[in-house]
XYZ file of C-alpha atoms in Angstrom:
207
model
C 0.000 0.000 0.000
C 1.106 3.588 -0.640
C 0.413 6.611 1.515
C -0.263 9.973 -0.094
C 2.508 12.554 0.252
C 0.622 14.751 2.776
C -0.142 11.733 4.930
C 3.464 10.586 4.804
C 4.615 13.948 6.072
C 2.047 14.249 8.826
C 2.540 10.616 9.849
C 6.289 11.142 10.144
C 5.706 14.415 11.958
C 3.516 12.689 14.510
C 6.258 10.201 15.236
C 8.802 12.964 15.626
C 6.736 14.340 18.504
C 7.173 11.105 20.413
C 10.755 10.078 19.741
C 14.200 11.559 19.343
C 14.517 11.374 15.566
C 12.186 11.529 12.564
C 11.071 8.432 10.704
C 10.815 8.450 6.918
C 7.722 6.994 5.278
C 8.977 7.474 1.709
C 7.891 4.756 -0.701
C 5.692 1.755 -0.054
C 4.588 0.552 3.332
C 5.773 -3.033 3.312
C 4.033 -6.192 4.410
C 4.842 -7.976 7.632
C 7.678 -10.516 7.297
C 7.510 -13.500 9.646
C 10.229 -16.125 10.110
C 10.001 -19.283 12.186
C 9.109 -22.980 12.139
C 5.584 -24.139 11.353
C 6.157 -27.611 12.836
C 7.839 -28.544 16.112
C 11.550 -28.918 15.473
C 11.123 -27.995 11.829
C 13.119 -25.509 9.757
C 12.384 -21.802 9.662
C 9.841 -20.769 7.039
C 9.494 -17.176 5.828
C 5.939 -15.947 5.301
C 4.611 -12.502 4.402
C 1.291 -10.707 4.732
C -0.687 -9.557 7.751
C -0.669 -11.340 11.088
C -3.982 -12.973 10.165
C -2.919 -14.108 6.686
C 0.382 -15.453 8.035
C -1.511 -17.474 10.640
C -3.784 -18.826 7.898
C -0.755 -19.748 5.754
C 0.682 -21.676 8.694
C -2.546 -23.668 9.036
C -2.312 -24.641 5.361
C 1.252 -25.861 5.884
C 0.453 -27.491 9.223
C -3.263 -28.064 9.949
C -2.307 -29.281 13.442
C -0.546 -26.028 14.353
C -1.095 -25.228 18.039
C -0.014 -21.716 19.103
C 0.843 -22.985 22.593
C 3.615 -25.164 21.131
C 5.251 -22.039 19.722
C 4.978 -19.706 22.691
C 1.613 -18.274 21.671
C -2.000 -18.315 22.807
C -4.969 -19.746 20.880
C -7.177 -17.297 19.002
C -9.950 -16.036 21.271
C -8.403 -17.479 24.439
C -8.632 -14.078 26.161
C -12.197 -13.352 25.062
C -13.517 -13.425 28.628
C -11.043 -10.791 29.845
C -11.960 -7.135 29.878
C -10.075 -4.716 27.648
C -8.593 -2.993 30.670
C -7.380 -6.263 32.198
C -5.774 -7.457 28.965
C -4.064 -4.119 28.468
C -2.980 -3.938 32.108
C -1.513 -7.449 32.040
C 0.348 -6.635 28.825
C 1.705 -3.400 30.243
C 2.961 -5.169 33.365
C 4.735 -7.733 31.196
C 6.265 -5.048 28.995
C 7.470 -3.061 32.004
C 9.561 -6.073 32.958
C 11.050 -6.178 29.475
C 11.704 -3.541 26.857
C 8.893 -0.992 26.640
C 10.026 2.627 26.553
C 6.549 4.159 26.731
C 4.567 5.861 24.053
C 1.540 7.939 23.200
C 1.832 10.749 20.850
C 0.824 14.181 19.641
C -2.930 13.697 19.634
C -3.628 16.664 17.354
C -2.082 15.398 14.108
C -2.697 12.354 11.848
C -2.882 9.446 12.334
C -3.398 10.002 16.056
C -6.272 12.472 15.733
C -8.548 9.830 14.171
C -9.891 7.522 16.856
C -11.171 3.969 16.514
C -12.901 1.759 19.037
C -10.211 -0.279 20.776
C -12.189 -3.492 20.341
C -11.721 -3.244 16.571
C -7.979 -3.857 17.071
C -8.533 -7.137 18.913
C -8.317 -9.308 15.796
C -4.886 -7.916 14.983
C -3.332 -8.470 18.370
C -5.009 -11.871 18.807
C -3.269 -13.152 15.667
C 0.063 -11.618 16.691
C -0.112 -13.305 20.089
C -1.118 -16.596 18.421
C 2.065 -16.444 16.310
C 4.036 -16.496 19.557
C 7.806 -16.686 19.312
C 7.971 -16.439 15.515
C 9.882 -13.443 14.270
C 7.801 -10.566 12.919
C 9.403 -7.596 11.224
C 9.640 -5.028 8.488
C 11.480 -4.995 5.201
C 14.195 -2.488 4.311
C 11.737 0.433 4.408
C 11.376 -0.035 8.154
C 7.577 0.263 7.953
C 5.029 -2.565 7.842
C 1.285 -2.624 8.212
C 1.019 -5.540 10.600
C -2.751 -5.816 10.628
C -5.824 -4.073 9.260
C -9.425 -5.088 9.866
C -12.635 -3.285 10.769
C -10.933 -0.003 9.730
C -8.393 -0.451 12.530
C -4.718 -0.754 11.556
C -1.565 -1.704 13.429
C 1.807 -0.560 12.052
C 5.366 -1.493 12.987
C 7.762 1.387 12.415
C 11.545 1.330 12.773
C 13.029 4.358 14.517
C 16.175 4.055 12.386
C 14.562 3.727 8.925
C 15.874 0.195 8.442
C 14.621 -3.367 8.721
C 13.704 -4.375 12.259
C 12.073 -7.367 13.929
C 10.886 -8.828 17.215
C 8.747 -11.766 18.230
C 5.178 -11.624 16.974
C 3.784 -12.148 20.463
C 5.740 -9.177 21.787
C 4.266 -6.969 19.063
C 0.811 -8.116 20.139
C 1.516 -7.148 23.739
C 2.788 -3.748 22.637
C -0.398 -3.196 20.643
C -2.576 -4.072 23.623
C -0.576 -1.829 25.938
C -1.538 1.210 23.839
C -4.832 1.123 25.756
C -3.008 2.759 28.690
C -1.123 5.165 26.415
C -4.179 6.326 24.488
C -5.013 9.926 23.743
C -8.490 9.904 25.293
C -10.557 8.031 27.833
C -13.232 5.494 26.999
C -12.717 2.791 24.396
C -11.846 5.101 21.487
C -8.107 4.888 21.017
C -5.131 5.792 18.896
C -1.501 5.952 19.905
C 1.796 4.142 20.007
C 4.079 2.088 22.205
C 7.831 2.056 21.585
C 10.472 -0.548 22.308
C 14.206 -0.460 23.035
C 14.622 -2.743 20.026
C 14.366 0.354 17.848
C 10.750 0.347 16.741
C 7.274 1.548 17.672
C 3.871 -0.077 17.312
C 1.198 2.364 16.126
C -2.572 1.995 16.275
C -4.770 4.159 14.073
C -7.807 4.261 11.842
C -7.408 3.124 8.220
C -9.513 1.865 5.316
C -9.832 -1.907 5.489
């Protein structure tokens, strides 16, 4: 997908408000790149797409795929938890690890366009289900990780180069945005950054 020039500039400007250096969005926004085994003890397999499509590709390659065997959680396993509890648990976990905080300048795109937080659940559920697989960007340093119900999740390198982490960690970062959001209630937009040199952004998009 390509962003229009004005959106690229405002998107990069929004990031600049929240981190030390600007991030370039020139060119295409790449797809998510995921590397890891699809069978226990098997070789690494590289798959591309969104978190959901990568999960579906894994099921084609291994119909018996169980997220638990790969450090993940089954789809929908947290359905009984409240949004606040899921976000709080994720934030506690991140605090023990690599989160550097987040949020944003709430007056400029994409952060000034809210979306109901529940619309992001599909994206983070699939990321968490992918568990310890690697998830990352291409050389552009920008990937749209997920987009459904007009709610998108992006992974953005802070150094304008390829970056990666575990898919499950990206899912936890996305959930933690609930406590870094620009407003109260369930409408949300924002980001959470990581010492690995990237940020996870949540915002409204067309999908």
